[in-house]
Structure formats: C-alpha cells, structure tokens
Coordinates of C-alpha atoms and ligand atoms in Angstrom, one line a residue:
X1 CA 65.5 86.8 16.7
X2 CA 65.3 86.0 13.0
X3 CA 67.5 86.2 9.9
X4 CA 66.3 89.7 9.1
X5 CA 67.9 91.0 12.3
X6 CA 71.3 89.3 11.7
X7 CA 74.4 90.2 9.7
X8 CA 76.7 87.8 7.9
X9 CA 80.3 88.3 6.9
X10 CA 82.1 86.2 4.3
X11 CA 85.8 85.8 5.1
X12 CA 88.4 85.6 2.3
X13 CA 91.9 84.3 2.8
X14 CA 94.6 86.9 2.9
X15 CA 95.8 88.2 -0.5
X16 CA 93.1 86.3 -2.4
X17 CA 92.2 88.3 -5.4
X18 CA 88.6 88.8 -6.4
X19 CA 87.0 85.9 -4.6
X20 CA 83.8 84.7 -6.2
X21 CA 80.8 84.0 -4.1
X22 CA 78.1 82.8 -6.5
X23 CA 75.6 82.5 -3.6
X24 CA 76.0 86.0 -2.3
X25 CA 72.7 87.2 -3.6
X26 CA 70.9 84.3 -1.9
X27 CA 72.6 85.3 1.4
X28 CA 71.6 88.9 0.9
X29 CA 68.0 87.9 0.4
X30 CA 68.0 86.3 3.9
X31 CA 70.2 88.5 6.1
X32 CA 69.9 92.2 7.0
X33 CA 73.5 92.8 6.0
X34 CA 76.1 90.7 4.1
X35 CA 79.7 91.8 4.0
X36 CA 83.1 90.5 2.9
X37 CA 86.1 90.8 5.2
X38 CA 89.7 89.8 4.8
X39 CA 91.3 87.2 7.0
X40 CA 93.7 89.7 8.7
X41 CA 94.2 90.8 12.3
X42 CA 92.5 94.1 11.8
X43 CA 89.3 92.5 10.6
X44 CA 89.3 89.6 13.1
X45 CA 89.9 91.8 16.1
X46 CA 87.1 94.3 15.3
X47 CA 84.1 94.1 17.6
X48 CA 81.0 92.9 15.8
X49 CA 77.4 93.1 17.0
X50 CA 76.2 90.0 18.8
X51 CA 73.9 89.3 15.9
X52 CA 76.7 88.5 13.5
X53 CA 77.5 85.2 11.8
X54 CA 80.6 84.4 9.8
X55 CA 80.8 82.3 6.7
X56 CA 83.9 80.5 5.5
X57 CA 84.0 79.0 2.0
X58 CA 86.7 76.3 2.2
X59 CA 86.6 75.9 -1.6
X60 CA 88.5 79.1 -2.0
X61 CA 91.4 76.8 -1.5
X62 CA 90.5 74.2 -4.1
X63 CA 93.2 72.7 -6.5
X64 CA 92.8 75.5 -9.0
X65 CA 93.7 78.1 -6.3
X66 CA 96.1 75.9 -4.3
X67 CA 99.0 78.3 -4.2
X68 CA 98.4 81.5 -2.3
X69 CA 100.6 83.8 -0.5
X70 CA 100.6 83.8 3.3
X71 CA 102.8 86.2 5.3
X72 CA 104.9 86.9 2.3
X73 CA 105.6 83.3 1.4
X74 CA 103.8 80.9 -0.9
X75 CA 102.2 77.8 0.6
X76 CA 99.9 75.1 -0.7
X77 CA 96.6 74.5 1.1
X78 CA 95.8 70.8 1.6
X79 CA 92.8 69.4 3.4
X80 CA 94.6 69.8 6.7
X81 CA 95.5 73.4 5.8
X82 CA 91.8 74.1 5.3
X83 CA 91.1 72.7 8.8
X84 CA 93.9 74.7 10.3
X85 CA 92.5 77.8 8.7
X86 CA 88.9 77.0 9.9
X87 CA 90.2 76.4 13.4
X88 CA 92.2 79.7 13.5
X89 CA 89.2 81.7 12.3
X90 CA 86.8 80.0 14.8
X91 CA 89.3 80.7 17.7
X92 CA 89.7 84.3 16.6
X93 CA 85.9 84.8 16.4
X94 CA 85.2 82.8 19.5
X95 CA 82.0 84.6 20.4
X96 CA 80.3 84.2 17.0
X97 CA 79.2 81.2 15.1
X98 CA 81.4 80.4 12.1
X99 CA 79.6 78.4 9.3
X100 CA 81.8 76.6 6.9
X101 CA 80.8 75.4 3.4
X102 CA 82.5 73.3 0.8
X103 CA 82.0 70.8 -2.0
X104 CA 84.0 68.3 -0.1
X105 CA 81.8 65.2 0.5
X106 CA 84.2 63.3 2.7
X107 CA 82.3 62.8 6.0
X108 CA 85.5 62.6 8.1
X109 CA 86.4 66.0 6.8
X110 CA 82.9 67.4 7.6
X111 CA 83.3 66.1 11.2
X112 CA 86.8 67.5 11.5
X113 CA 85.4 70.9 10.6
X114 CA 82.9 70.7 13.4
X115 CA 85.7 69.6 15.8
X116 CA 87.8 72.5 14.6
X117 CA 85.1 74.7 15.9
X118 CA 82.7 75.3 13.0
X119 CA 79.1 75.9 14.1
X120 CA 77.9 74.0 11.0
X121 CA 79.1 72.5 7.8
X122 CA 77.1 73.2 4.6
X123 CA 77.6 71.0 1.5
X124 CA 77.4 72.8 -1.8
X125 CA 75.4 73.7 -3.6
X126 CA 73.7 75.9 -1.1
X127 CA 69.9 76.0 -0.8
X128 CA 67.8 78.9 0.4
X129 CA 65.8 76.9 3.0
X130 CA 69.1 75.9 4.6
X131 CA 70.4 79.5 4.6
X132 CA 67.2 80.6 6.3
X133 CA 67.9 78.4 9.3
X134 CA 71.5 79.6 9.9
X135 CA 70.4 82.3 12.4
X136 CA 69.5 79.4 14.8
X137 CA 73.2 78.9 15.3
X138 CA 73.4 82.4 16.5
X139 CA 70.5 81.9 18.8
X140 CA 72.0 78.8 20.3
X141 CA 75.4 80.5 20.9
X142 CA 73.8 83.4 22.7
X143 CA 71.8 81.0 24.9
X144 CA 74.9 79.1 25.8
X145 CA 76.9 82.2 26.6
X146 CA 74.3 83.7 28.8
X147 CA 73.7 80.4 30.8
X148 CA 74.8 80.6 34.4
X149 CA 77.8 78.5 35.6
X150 CA 76.6 75.0 36.5
X151 CA 74.5 72.5 34.6
X152 CA 73.4 73.6 31.2
X153 CA 69.8 74.8 31.0
X154 CA 68.9 72.0 28.6
X155 CA 70.0 69.3 31.1
X156 CA 67.3 67.5 32.9
X157 CA 68.5 67.9 36.5
X158 CA 65.9 65.7 38.0
X159 CA 66.8 62.6 35.9
X160 CA 70.0 60.9 36.9
X161 CA 72.2 59.6 34.2
X162 CA 71.6 55.9 33.6
X163 CA 75.2 54.7 34.1
X164 CA 74.3 51.2 33.3
X165 CA 73.9 51.9 29.6
X166 CA 75.6 54.0 27.0
X167 CA 72.4 55.3 25.5
X168 CA 72.8 58.3 23.1
X169 CA 71.0 60.4 25.8
X170 CA 74.0 60.0 28.0
X171 CA 76.6 60.9 25.5
X172 CA 78.0 64.4 25.1
X173 CA 75.7 66.2 22.7
X174 CA 77.5 67.0 19.5
X175 CA 76.2 70.6 19.7
X176 CA 77.7 71.0 23.2
X177 CA 80.9 69.4 22.0
X178 CA 81.5 71.8 19.2
X179 CA 80.3 74.8 20.9
X180 CA 82.8 74.1 23.7
X181 CA 85.5 73.3 21.2
X182 CA 84.8 76.4 19.2
X183 CA 85.5 78.5 22.3
X184 CA 88.6 76.5 23.0
X185 CA 89.1 78.6 25.9
X186 CA 90.7 77.0 29.0
X187 CA 88.4 78.6 31.5
X188 CA 85.3 77.8 29.6
X189 CA 86.4 74.2 29.1
X190 CA 87.2 73.8 32.8
X191 CA 83.9 75.3 33.8
X192 CA 82.3 72.8 31.6
X193 CA 84.1 69.9 33.3
X194 CA 83.1 71.2 36.7
X195 CA 79.4 71.5 35.8
X196 CA 79.3 68.1 34.2
X197 CA 81.2 66.6 37.2
X198 CA 78.5 68.0 39.4
X199 CA 75.9 66.2 37.3
X200 CA 77.9 63.0 37.6
X201 CA 78.2 63.1 41.4
X202 CA 74.5 64.0 41.6
X203 CA 73.7 61.0 39.4
X204 CA 75.8 58.7 41.6
X205 CA 74.1 60.0 44.7
X206 CA 70.7 59.4 43.1
X207 CA 71.6 55.9 42.4
X208 CA 73.4 54.8 45.5
X209 CA 71.8 57.1 48.1
X210 CA 68.5 58.2 46.6
X211 CA 66.2 60.4 48.7
X212 CA 63.7 58.4 50.7
X213 CA 60.0 58.8 50.1
X214 CA 59.5 59.1 53.9
X215 CA 62.8 60.4 55.2
X216 CA 63.6 60.4 58.9
X217 CA 62.4 63.5 60.8
X218 CA 63.6 65.5 63.7
X219 CA 61.8 64.7 67.0
X220 CA 62.7 66.9 69.9
X221 CA 64.7 65.5 72.8
X222 CA 64.1 66.4 76.5
X223 CA 67.1 67.1 78.7
X224 CA 66.3 64.0 80.7
X225 CA 66.4 61.9 77.6
X226 CA 69.6 63.5 76.5
X227 CA 71.2 62.7 79.9
X228 CA 70.1 59.0 79.6
X229 CA 71.5 58.7 76.1
X230 CA 74.8 60.3 77.1
X231 CA 75.0 57.7 79.9
X232 CA 74.5 54.9 77.4
X233 CA 77.0 56.3 75.0
X234 CA 79.6 56.0 77.7
X235 CA 79.0 52.3 78.0
X236 CA 80.8 49.5 76.1
X237 CA 77.5 47.6 76.2
X238 CA 75.8 50.2 74.0
X239 CA 73.7 48.6 71.2
X240 CA 71.8 50.6 68.5
X241 CA 69.2 47.8 68.6
X242 CA 67.9 49.3 71.8
X243 CA 66.8 52.5 70.1
X244 CA 64.4 53.9 67.6
X245 CA 66.0 55.7 64.7
X246 CA 65.2 59.2 66.0
X247 CA 67.0 58.3 69.2
X248 CA 70.0 57.1 67.2
X249 CA 70.0 60.5 65.4
X250 CA 70.1 62.2 68.8
X251 CA 73.0 59.9 69.8
X252 CA 75.0 61.0 66.8
X253 CA 74.2 64.6 67.6
X254 CA 75.3 64.2 71.2
X255 CA 78.6 62.7 70.2
X256 CA 79.2 65.5 67.7
X257 CA 78.3 68.0 70.4
X258 CA 80.9 66.6 72.7
X259 CA 83.6 66.8 69.9
X260 CA 82.6 70.4 69.0
X261 CA 83.1 71.5 72.6
X262 CA 86.8 71.3 72.0
X263 CA 88.5 74.7 72.2
X264 CA 90.1 73.7 69.0
X265 CA 86.8 74.1 67.2
X266 CA 85.5 77.2 69.0
X267 CA 85.6 79.2 65.8
X268 CA 83.4 76.8 63.9
X269 CA 79.8 77.7 64.4
X270 CA 77.1 75.4 63.0
X271 CA 73.5 75.7 64.2
X272 CA 71.7 72.8 65.8
X273 CA 69.3 72.8 62.9
X274 CA 72.2 72.5 60.5
X275 CA 73.5 69.5 62.5
X276 CA 70.2 67.7 62.6
X277 CA 69.5 68.3 58.9
X278 CA 72.9 66.8 58.1
X279 CA 72.6 63.8 60.4
X280 CA 69.1 63.0 59.1
X281 CA 70.3 63.3 55.5
X282 CA 73.2 61.0 56.3
X283 CA 70.9 58.5 58.0
X284 CA 68.7 58.5 54.9
X285 CA 71.8 57.8 52.8
X286 CA 72.1 54.4 54.4
X287 CA 69.9 51.6 53.1
X288 CA 67.8 50.2 56.0
X289 CA 67.0 47.1 54.1
X290 CA 70.6 46.0 54.2
X291 CA 70.7 43.4 57.0
X292 CA 74.0 44.7 58.3
X293 CA 75.4 47.8 56.4
X294 CA 72.7 50.2 57.5
X295 CA 72.5 53.3 59.8
X296 CA 72.6 51.2 62.9
X297 CA 76.0 49.8 62.0
X298 CA 77.2 53.4 61.3
X299 CA 76.0 54.5 64.8
X300 CA 77.6 51.4 66.3
X301 CA 80.9 52.2 64.7
X302 CA 80.7 55.9 65.8
X303 CA 79.8 55.0 69.4
X304 CA 82.7 52.6 69.4
X305 CA 85.0 55.3 68.1
X306 CA 83.7 57.7 70.7
X307 CA 84.3 55.2 73.5
X308 CA 87.9 54.4 72.2
X309 CA 88.6 58.1 72.0
X310 CA 87.4 58.6 75.6
X311 CA 89.8 55.8 76.7
X312 CA 92.6 57.6 74.9
X313 CA 91.7 60.8 76.7
X314 CA 90.8 62.6 73.5
X315 CA 88.1 64.6 75.2
X316 CA 90.1 66.5 77.8
X317 CA 87.4 69.1 78.3
X318 CA 85.0 66.2 79.2
X319 CA 87.3 64.3 81.4
X320 CA 88.5 67.1 83.7
X321 CA 88.6 65.0 86.8
X322 CA 90.4 62.1 85.3
X323 CA 94.1 61.6 85.4
X324 CA 95.4 63.6 82.4
X325 CA 97.6 62.0 79.8
X326 CA 98.6 63.7 76.7
X327 CA 95.8 63.6 74.1
X328 CA 96.9 61.8 71.0
X329 CA 94.6 63.7 68.6
X330 CA 93.6 67.4 68.4
X331 CA 90.0 68.5 68.7
X332 CA 89.8 68.9 64.9
X333 CA 91.1 65.4 64.3
X334 CA 88.7 63.9 66.9
X335 CA 85.9 65.6 65.1
X336 CA 87.1 64.4 61.7
X337 CA 87.4 60.8 62.8
X338 CA 83.9 60.8 64.4
X339 CA 82.5 62.1 61.2
X340 CA 84.4 59.4 59.3
X341 CA 82.9 56.8 61.5
X342 CA 79.3 57.8 61.0
X343 CA 79.8 58.2 57.3
X344 CA 82.1 55.4 56.6
X345 CA 79.5 53.1 54.9
X346 CA 77.1 55.8 53.5
X347 CA 75.3 54.6 50.4
X348 CA 76.5 50.9 50.9
X349 CA 74.5 48.9 48.4
X350 CA 74.6 45.7 50.5
X351 CA 77.1 43.8 48.3
X352 CA 80.9 43.8 48.6
X353 CA 83.7 45.1 46.4
X354 CA 84.3 41.7 44.8
X355 CA 80.7 41.6 43.6
X356 CA 80.9 45.1 42.1
X357 CA 84.2 44.2 40.4
X358 CA 83.1 40.8 39.2
X359 CA 79.9 42.2 37.7
X360 CA 81.9 45.1 36.1
X361 CA 79.6 47.8 37.5
X362 CA 80.2 51.3 36.3
X363 CA 81.1 52.2 39.9
X364 CA 84.0 49.6 39.9
X365 CA 85.1 50.9 36.5
X366 CA 85.1 54.5 37.7
X367 CA 87.2 53.6 40.7
X368 CA 89.5 51.2 38.8
X369 CA 88.5 48.3 41.0
X370 CA 90.3 49.8 43.9
X371 CA 88.5 50.4 47.2
X372 CA 85.3 50.9 45.2
X373 CA 82.8 51.0 48.0
X374 CA 85.1 53.0 50.3
X375 CA 85.6 55.6 47.6
X376 CA 81.8 55.7 47.2
X377 CA 81.2 56.2 50.9
X378 CA 83.7 59.0 51.1
X379 CA 82.3 60.7 48.1
X380 CA 78.8 60.4 49.5
X381 CA 79.8 61.8 52.8
X382 CA 81.5 64.8 51.2
X383 CA 78.5 65.5 49.1
X384 CA 76.4 65.8 52.2
X385 CA 79.1 67.8 54.0
X386 CA 79.0 70.2 51.1
X387 CA 75.2 70.3 50.9
X388 CA 74.9 71.2 54.5
X389 CA 77.8 73.7 54.4
X390 CA 79.9 71.8 57.0
X391 CA 82.8 72.6 54.7
X392 CA 82.5 76.3 55.7
X393 CA 84.3 78.1 58.5
X394 CA 87.6 76.2 58.0
X395 CA 90.8 77.8 57.0
X396 CA 92.1 76.3 53.7
X397 CA 94.8 74.4 55.6
X398 CA 92.4 73.1 58.2
X399 CA 89.9 72.1 55.6
X400 CA 92.5 70.2 53.6
X401 CA 93.6 68.3 56.7
X402 CA 89.9 67.6 57.7
X403 CA 89.3 66.2 54.2
X404 CA 92.5 64.2 54.1
X405 CA 91.8 62.7 57.5
X406 CA 88.3 61.6 56.5
X407 CA 89.3 60.2 53.1
X408 CA 92.3 58.3 54.5
X409 CA 90.2 56.9 57.4
X410 CA 87.3 55.7 55.2
X411 CA 89.7 54.1 52.7
X412 CA 91.4 52.3 55.5
X413 CA 88.2 50.3 56.1
X414 CA 88.8 48.3 52.9
X415 CA 89.4 44.9 54.4
X416 CA 91.4 43.9 51.3
X417 CA 94.2 46.2 52.6
X418 CA 93.9 44.9 56.2
X419 CA 97.3 43.1 56.3
X420 CA 99.2 46.2 55.0
X421 CA 97.6 48.2 57.8
X422 CA 98.3 45.6 60.5
X423 CA 101.9 45.5 59.6
X424 CA 102.1 49.3 59.9
X425 CA 100.4 49.3 63.3
X426 CA 102.9 46.6 64.5
X427 CA 105.7 49.0 63.8
X428 CA 104.1 51.9 65.7
X429 CA 105.3 52.7 69.2
X430 CA 104.4 55.1 72.0
X431 CA 106.7 57.6 70.3
X432 CA 104.9 57.3 67.0
X433 CA 103.3 60.7 66.2
X434 CA 101.2 59.9 63.1
X435 CA 97.6 61.1 63.5
X436 CA 96.5 59.7 60.1
X437 CA 97.8 56.2 61.1
X438 CA 96.2 56.5 64.5
X439 CA 92.8 57.4 62.8
X440 CA 93.2 54.4 60.5
X441 CA 93.8 52.1 63.4
X442 CA 90.8 53.4 65.4
X443 CA 88.3 53.2 62.5
X444 CA 89.5 49.8 61.5
X445 CA 89.0 48.5 65.0
X446 CA 85.6 50.3 65.4
X447 CA 84.4 48.8 62.1
X448 CA 84.9 45.2 63.2
X449 CA 84.3 45.9 66.9
X450 CA 81.3 43.6 67.1
X451 CA 83.7 40.8 68.1
X452 CA 84.9 42.8 71.0
X453 CA 81.5 43.7 72.4
X454 CA 79.7 41.7 75.1
X455 CA 79.0 38.3 73.5
X456 CA 75.2 38.7 73.0
X457 CA 75.7 42.0 71.2
X458 CA 78.3 40.6 68.9
X459 CA 76.1 37.6 68.2
X460 CA 73.3 39.8 66.9
X461 CA 75.6 41.5 64.6
X462 CA 77.2 38.2 63.4
X463 CA 73.8 36.9 62.4
X464 CA 73.0 40.0 60.4
X465 CA 76.4 40.1 58.7
X466 CA 76.0 36.4 57.6
X467 CA 72.6 37.1 56.3
X468 CA 73.9 40.0 54.2
X469 CA 76.6 37.7 52.8
X470 CA 74.1 34.9 52.1
X471 CA 71.8 37.4 50.4
X472 CA 74.7 38.4 48.1
X473 CA 75.3 34.7 47.4
X474 CA 71.7 34.3 46.3
X475 CA 72.1 37.2 44.0
X476 CA 75.4 35.8 42.6
X477 CA 73.6 32.5 41.9
X478 CA 70.8 34.3 40.2
X479 CA 73.1 36.3 38.0
X480 CA 75.2 33.2 37.1
X481 CA 78.2 34.6 38.9
X482 CA 80.6 32.4 40.9
X483 CA 79.3 32.4 44.5
X484 CA 82.0 33.6 46.9
X485 CA 82.7 30.9 49.5
X486 CA 81.6 33.0 52.4
X487 CA 78.3 33.8 50.7
X488 CA 76.8 30.3 50.1
X489 CA 74.0 30.0 52.6
X490 CA 74.0 26.2 52.4
X491 CA 77.6 26.1 53.7
X492 CA 77.8 29.0 56.1
X493 CA 78.2 27.9 59.7
X494 CA 77.9 30.8 62.1
X495 CA 80.3 29.5 64.8
X496 CA 83.0 28.6 62.2
X497 CA 82.5 32.0 60.6
X498 CA 83.1 33.8 63.8
X499 CA 85.9 31.6 65.1
X500 CA 87.8 32.0 61.8
X501 CA 87.2 35.7 61.7
X502 CA 88.4 36.3 65.3
X503 CA 91.4 34.0 65.0
X504 CA 92.7 35.1 61.6
X505 CA 91.6 38.7 61.2
X506 CA 90.4 40.4 64.3
X507 CA 93.0 39.2 66.8
X508 CA 95.9 40.2 64.6
X509 CA 94.5 43.7 64.1
X510 CA 93.5 44.3 67.8
X511 CA 96.7 42.8 69.1
X512 CA 98.8 45.1 66.9
X513 CA 96.8 48.1 68.0
X514 CA 96.7 47.3 71.7
X515 CA 100.5 46.8 71.7
X516 CA 100.7 50.4 70.4
X517 CA 97.7 51.7 72.5
X518 CA 97.6 49.7 75.7
X519 CA 94.6 51.7 76.9
X520 CA 92.5 49.7 74.6
X521 CA 93.5 46.3 76.1
X522 CA 90.0 45.6 77.3
X523 CA 88.9 44.9 73.7
X524 CA 91.3 42.0 73.3
X525 CA 90.2 40.6 76.7
X526 CA 86.6 40.6 75.6
X527 CA 87.3 39.2 72.2
X528 CA 89.2 36.2 73.7
X529 CA 86.2 35.5 76.0
X530 CA 83.9 35.7 73.0
X531 CA 86.2 33.3 71.0
X532 CA 86.0 30.8 73.9
X533 CA 82.2 31.2 73.9
X534 CA 81.9 30.5 70.1
X535 CA 84.2 27.5 70.5
X536 CA 82.1 26.3 73.4
X537 CA 78.9 26.6 71.3
X538 CA 80.5 24.7 68.5
X539 CA 81.5 21.9 70.8
X540 CA 78.1 21.8 72.4
X541 CA 76.5 21.5 69.0
X542 CA 78.8 18.7 68.0
X543 CA 78.3 16.8 71.3
X544 CA 74.5 17.1 71.2
X545 CA 74.2 16.5 67.4
X546 CA 72.3 19.8 67.2
X547 CA 71.6 21.3 63.9
X548 CA 74.3 23.4 62.5
X549 CA 73.3 27.1 62.2
X550 CA 73.0 27.4 58.5
X551 CA 71.1 30.1 56.8
X552 CA 68.1 28.8 54.9
X553 CA 66.4 31.3 52.6
X554 CA 62.9 31.2 54.1
X555 CA 60.0 33.6 54.1
X556 CA 60.3 36.9 55.9
X557 CA 57.8 36.0 58.6
X558 CA 59.5 32.7 59.4
X559 CA 62.8 34.5 59.5
X560 CA 61.5 37.1 61.9
X561 CA 60.1 34.4 64.2
X562 CA 63.3 32.3 64.1
X563 CA 65.3 35.4 64.9
X564 CA 63.3 35.7 68.1
X565 CA 64.0 32.1 68.7
X566 CA 67.8 32.6 68.4
X567 CA 67.6 35.6 70.7
X568 CA 65.4 33.8 73.2
X569 CA 67.9 30.9 73.3
X570 CA 70.6 33.2 74.7
X571 CA 70.7 32.9 78.5
X572 CA 70.5 36.3 80.3
X573 CA 73.9 35.7 81.8
X574 CA 75.4 36.1 78.4
X575 CA 74.0 39.5 77.8
X576 CA 76.8 41.2 79.7
X577 CA 79.7 38.9 78.9
X578 CA 81.0 35.4 79.1
X579 CA 79.0 32.8 81.0
X580 CA 80.1 31.1 84.1
X581 CA 81.2 27.5 83.8
X582 CA 77.8 26.3 85.1
X583 CA 75.8 28.2 82.5
X584 CA 74.3 25.8 80.0
X585 CA 75.3 26.4 76.4
X586 CA 72.5 28.0 74.4
X587 CA 70.6 25.5 72.4
X588 CA 67.7 25.8 70.0
X589 CA 65.5 23.2 71.6
X590 CA 63.7 25.8 73.7
X591 CA 62.6 27.9 70.8
X592 CA 59.3 29.6 71.1
X593 CA 57.6 32.1 68.9
X594 CA 56.5 35.2 70.7
X595 CA 53.7 37.3 69.4
X596 CA 54.6 39.5 66.5
X597 CA 53.5 42.6 68.4
X598 CA 56.3 42.0 70.9
X599 CA 58.8 43.8 68.7
X600 CA 62.1 45.2 69.5
X601 CA 62.3 49.0 69.7
X602 CA 64.7 49.7 66.9
X603 CA 63.6 49.2 63.3
X604 CA 67.2 48.0 62.7
X605 CA 66.9 45.2 65.2
X606 CA 67.2 41.6 63.9
X607 CA 63.5 41.3 64.5
X608 CA 62.7 43.7 61.7
X609 CA 65.5 42.9 59.3
X610 CA 65.9 39.9 57.1
X611 CA 67.6 37.5 59.4
X612 CA 69.2 34.1 59.3
X613 CA 67.2 31.0 60.1
X614 CA 68.0 27.6 61.3
X615 CA 68.1 24.8 58.9
X616 CA 67.8 21.2 60.1
X617 CA 68.9 19.9 56.7
X618 CA 72.5 19.8 57.9
X619 CA 73.5 18.3 61.2
X620 CA 76.9 17.9 62.8
X621 CA 78.1 14.4 63.5
X622 CA 78.0 13.4 67.1
X623 CA 81.1 12.6 69.1
X624 CA 81.5 10.3 72.0
X625 CA 83.3 12.9 74.2
X626 CA 83.2 16.6 74.4
X627 CA 86.1 18.6 75.7
X628 CA 86.0 22.4 75.9
X629 CA 89.2 24.0 74.5
Ligands
ZN1 ZN1 81.4 49.4 58.2

C-alpha cells in the first residue's frame, strides 16, 4: 500500500458555507482521490473503500466562525465542542483513520484529540513530507483489524512483562490506546482486555512457575509397582521422601484414578496421557529448591487428603466391603478437593505472604495484600487446568462448582484466616451439610498434617519448614527488612517451635474438626503423642545441657551431612510412633557422617535439600532435676 492507492475525504461541519482548504492541492498531489463531504448522516453512513482516510480541520471552528447552525439552532464551538465533534466523527467512521489538523498548539488539546479517537494530530501549517506518511495510519488500522483475537501480533509473546518496573515497554502503547479508543466499541474493548489479561497471567506464570530446563518426564509404571504404590498410599505412614519424583507423579495419578472411578464422573473422559502431562506440568510448577514448599509437600498433602477421604467413606466404589456410612462428599467434590490438595502451593516462591506484602511486590499489590500466595496458587493451578483441557466435559453448572470448590479450598489454607475457620468448624455438627466448609476443614488439616504423622516423619518436615523460614529471615536481613520472629535462625529452637505450633494452632484446628468428624480422631491421638515426644526431647536437652537445635547458616555440604546426623540420631523405634518409656531420648552425641553416596531415594529428601544444622553456639542451661511432663 502507498498514498497513490488511497483516497482522502475532507469533512466539513454541517451547514458550513464555502469552507476553505488552502492545502487541498498538496493533498491531491499525494492521494489518488481527494473529496469533500458534509458531516451528515448520509455521508457518514456510506460505505467507503478500505483504503480511505478522513481529514478533519478543527480550525473550521475558530473564533471567526464560532457561530454555526447545528440541527436548526445556533451554537458556539469551544475547544470542548471541537473535541466532541472529533469524537463523534471518529465513532461514526470507526473503521477508517480520521486525521485531525489545527493551529492549536496546546499539547493537552492535542492529546485530547488522540484520546477522542483521532489517528493523528497535525499542527498547521501542513508540510508535504508529513502528508506523504499519512497512508501509514491506514496500514496500521488494517493490520489491527485483521489481527486474530488474542495477543496483538506486535507483542513479544516469549518475553514476560517485567512486573518489577514500570518501564515504557510495559505501558500501553499510545497507538494501541487510541486505536482502541477510536473504535470505542464495547466488544472490541472487552476483547482487548481479554487478550491483555492472557498476557498478564502468562507473565505471572513465567515469573512464578517458569518452565524448567529439564522438566520431569513420564516413566512407565508396571502393574506390580502400581500395586505397591497403592498399598503405600493407603498408609498413614506414607512419606514422599521414600520415593523418586517419577514415583510421586505416579502416586498422584493413582489417587486421581481412584477419584475418577466414581460413577459421578463417568461422563468425564480424559486420556492417561492428558493426566500425566498435567501432573508433570504441575510438578514442574513447584520449586524444588524450596526446602519445604515443593512438590513433595504437595504430594504429602494430597495423600493425607486421600487418606482422610477414605476414613470418611468418600470412595464408596473402592470400599465395597466396608461398613457403609453416607458419603459426605459427591464424587465431583472428592475429585475437586484432591486437585486442590495437589495444586494448593503451586508456584510457591519460598517466602510467606508477610514478606511479599512488606516488600510491596507487584503480586501483593495485585491481590490487595489479601491471601496473596493462595490467590497465586489457585491462579497457577487453573492456568494448568486450562492448558491441559481439564476444564472440558463439565456442564456449566458443574464447572462452576468445581472451580468454586477449588478456589475456596485453596484460599482456606491462608493461615492468617485460621481462627475464623476454626470457629466455623466448632459450630459444625453431624447435621451440617456444607461441602465447601467440609473441603476447607479437610485441606486445612491436610496442609498442617505433619504434626499428626508418625513422629519421625513429622520431624523431617519440621526441620525443612524451619530451614525455609530461616532462609527467608536471611533474605529479610539482606534486604534491610525487619526479620519476622519465627525466621531468625539464631533464635529458632526446633522443639519450642513444634511445641508452640501444636499447642496453639494445630490442636485447636484438629480438635474442632474431630468433634465434627469423629472418624478422624486418630489424628489428634497421634498429635498428642508427638507433643509429648517434643516435650520429652526438650527436657532431655535441658537436663543434659545439650546444644539447642538452632539453625546455623553453613555450607551446603555440611548441611547435608548434619541432616544425616539428625536422621541417624532418631532411634528406629520412633519411626512408627511414640517411643516406649525405656527408649533413650535422641541425642546428637552419636552423630556420624555417612558417605555422600548413601543418599535417600527422593530428591526432595532432607539429604538433598538445604537443611538445618546444629549450632553449638547456644546451649541450654542445665537443671538439677528433670521431670517429664
Ligand atoms: Zn501447603
């Protein structure tokens, strides 16, 4: 396209007599055809060839010609009237560029013209070289209109927006802005929002859950291995640390397979490949270098959820021979809550909400400081659900319920809201029929279920959680932020941390839930035993003047060795529960450093993650007598 193929029409206000266009010869020297039309319905509604530009001379309303007749009455055009006129013309000719020109040098006025929909503003006097470039506006308009729905062709889809800065590259391009305004068409505007929202969510995914250079891959599973894994999944002593990542991916698949066997979901058909692709993508959305909030934690929470659901008889098709009690959740709800469990921390950056809020991250601003991480996790999960078409095959109502269950469950894991939830659970009774509340209760319990697992399992998790907190504390110090009390590695004492958490948080939650759901009473029993064990260890340490378990920031190699030491110090009798009264309390005097090659199976195990270490700098004072509580 060039100017010689384009037409240009000058528009005159209604009833204007003999308008003068001193530049018309110059226009004719550039364009194939130059015409003059009246601003009236007949002219504006006519269909013009695509290669037509329109030209609006706003000086036709200068002071000398201020009074003109409009619709039979006389009115005076002011600066605002000129803008109103320009806007009306650009709206009427929405599919063509409208160029305005004027002698007005006020820059605000020039911008207002663009915002009113003008494709360009030319300051008089006009010059030939400028006129020769006007056809480019037409070219841009045609490109925009022929672009498919979705991101604009000019956007670089492989480069995420840098949300940490407000560089000009991230701002709405002026051209896009006025093109969109010129259309001023609701559908066009909404499509624009949708396509740009997609870019925003993609940018967030790229930042918080970027694709891995070496993503997890599918490794086939024999039926014997599947049976073994199923058996383990039915055990409360399950630990993700016992498995490689590919085995964990199979575990997730097997639990979903169990949920999908519900007659409730018979109409939903997703292929095995589709499932595995989704699970692998989800595993990759977790950051394995987080000591605690990684894929192993997600699998642990999902297995806990699966186990609790079994206790509540939510898999009637699986438990045919057991005494039947009414299932409290439908098959669809069971599936939704399992999906919530495995996705509830997707994209977790390894720092908590308070850190994101205090450092005023764009993420916290976006979610208004409310359940920032939980909102991110839910968004991330739904991006993957959409990507793998797991949002297909639902009826609109079912999909809405599926989505609401997942969102409400994941948001319930925000510990800042814990007390509110606990008081709701306290008011629930056997007659309470509130699936959303039940899902909230189950996922909250599953999320902090480490303290209800056999002691040795819970201890491994406690060490990793404390290390993640301490690591955040290091970062807070480095950034000059106030260090949150639970994050100061020189002050954290493992036993105190666990005792306080069980006494003041976990017991309240589990007691409320178990009163409502007595089938889950075994969790409180185990937690009470674990509390006794932590208190026992604290007493032992005090009696023997052993070093307090604080968390020195040492080199990775030392950390790894000391993690073995911590593990090795735990007597085998503790592996499956509370020790007998004759079992000596674990001490750190029998530490030994096994060879590095003797690694645990899982890459998530404490052996391969940054782990807490013992510091001898701080010791507890000795006491003359020691009485177990
Ligand atoms: Zn979690």
